[in-house]
C-alpha cells in the first residue's frame, strides 16, 4: 500500500488564475501528496498542474498521492459515486489514492448540472437563501464510500472533521476501515484525545491548517493576535534551532505523529514547508509547544454556518 507522505500540498483557496502553475511548482519542488476537494472549486486547475508535471516526467501518477473529498450535498449513497467521478474527471485522473467525507454535515442535494461546486447555500438566488440540511445517516454515506473502493475508483477512504464519538460509531459498522482522519490541528488546537483515539484504531491523522490562524485572516475568522508565527515561544525556538517559525510549527506536528498539508502560494514558503526533516525538536520544546493549546478552533461550522450561510449547525459540541 502506498505510504502517505509526511508533508502534502494543500490546495484550499489556491487562486484559479495561478493554481495550475503552483501545483506544478509544488510537484517540482518535491511534494507528492496533493490535497484537493470539490468544494475548493479549483480541481480542473489542479489537474492541469498535475498533468504538466507528469507529462514532463517529473514524476509518475503512481508516485503521486492524490486526495479529494466528498462534498456535503452528495451524502446520499447514490450520489457518492457521481460526486467522486466528477472530481476524477475534473482532475483528469482515473483513481484517487484517498477520498474523504469532507464534513459530517449533510446538505440538500444539488445536481451537478445545476451548480458546481454547490457550496453551502441551497439556492443562492432565492430571497431566503440559506444553508439547508437534509439528514442522511453517515453509515449510508460510508456505504457509498466503500463502494468506490470496490469499484476501483479510489484506493483508500477516510473522513474529515469527525470527533471521537463519530469515529467510534464509524468503526462499529465500517467493513473497509478509514485510512485517514483529517482535522484542524496546530499548537492552539492540539486535539490530543482525538488523535489518540484515531491512532488506537490505526487511523492516520492529517492536520490541516498546521500553521494555525494564517489562512483565516482573509476570511475574517481570525485576528492578527491569533498568529502563532509571532508567539514569543515560537520566535525563541525559531532562533534556537535557526529555522523559521513556520518550520518549528510543522516539525512539532510531524514529531507528534501527524501528517500535514500546508498550503502556500509562494515557492520559497513551499520549499520551507517541505524542509522539515533537517532538524529535531527536543522533548522539552515539544512539550512547551503543546502547552500553548487553548482549544482554539478557526474552522468551526458551529460559528461560520450561521454567520455566513444563515443556518446554525454546530458539530463539535
Ligand atoms: P501564502 O499562500 O501566502 O504562503 P492553510 O492553513 O490552508 O494551510 O494555509 C496556510 C497559510 O499560511 C496561508 O495563508 C499561507 O499563505 C501561509 N503560509 C504558508 N506557509 C507559510 C510559511 N512558511 N510562512 C508564513 N506563512 C505561510
Short mmCIF file of C-alpha atoms and ligand atoms in Angstrom, two decimals, residues 12 209-212 214-216 218 229 246 261-266 269 272-273, ligand 1:
data_model
loop_
_atom_site.label_atom_id
_atom_site.label_comp_id
_atom_site.label_asym_id
_atom_site.label_seq_id
_atom_site.Cartn_x
_atom_site.Cartn_y
_atom_site.Cartn_z
CA UNK A 12 -7.75 25.20 -0.38
CA UNK A 209 -4.15 24.46 8.95
CA UNK A 210 -0.95 23.28 10.73
CA UNK A 211 0.21 26.91 10.88
CA UNK A 212 -2.94 27.97 12.73
CA UNK A 214 -2.99 32.42 8.93
CA UNK A 215 -5.44 31.24 6.33
CA UNK A 216 -8.39 32.59 8.35
CA UNK A 218 -8.67 36.90 4.88
CA UNK A 229 4.15 32.73 13.98
CA UNK A 246 6.61 28.03 10.37
CA UNK A 261 -0.88 19.68 4.31
CA UNK A 262 0.23 23.34 4.46
CA UNK A 263 -0.86 25.46 1.53
CA UNK A 264 1.31 28.18 0.10
CA UNK A 265 1.15 30.36 -2.98
CA UNK A 266 4.80 31.27 -2.67
CA UNK A 269 7.45 29.14 1.54
CA UNK A 272 10.44 25.97 3.58
CA UNK A 273 7.37 23.90 4.45
P1 LIG B 1 0.76 32.01 1.40
O1 LIG B 1 -0.07 31.19 0.46
O2 LIG B 1 0.81 33.43 1.02
O3 LIG B 1 2.12 31.40 1.64
P2 LIG B 1 -3.52 26.61 5.26
O4 LIG B 1 -3.85 26.89 6.69
O5 LIG B 1 -4.73 26.45 4.39
O6 LIG B 1 -2.51 25.53 5.11
O7 LIG B 1 -2.83 27.95 4.71
C1 LIG B 1 -1.56 28.33 5.13
C2 LIG B 1 -1.47 29.84 5.29
O8 LIG B 1 -0.19 30.17 5.79
C3 LIG B 1 -1.60 30.60 4.00
O9 LIG B 1 -2.21 31.82 4.29
C4 LIG B 1 -0.15 30.81 3.55
O10 LIG B 1 -0.02 31.99 2.81
C5 LIG B 1 0.58 30.91 4.85
N1 LIG B 1 1.89 30.24 4.82
C6 LIG B 1 2.19 29.05 4.27
N2 LIG B 1 3.46 28.72 4.50
C7 LIG B 1 3.99 29.72 5.23
C8 LIG B 1 5.29 29.96 5.79
N3 LIG B 1 6.25 29.09 5.63
N4 LIG B 1 5.47 31.11 6.48
C9 LIG B 1 4.48 32.01 6.63
N5 LIG B 1 3.23 31.84 6.14
C10 LIG B 1 2.99 30.71 5.44
#
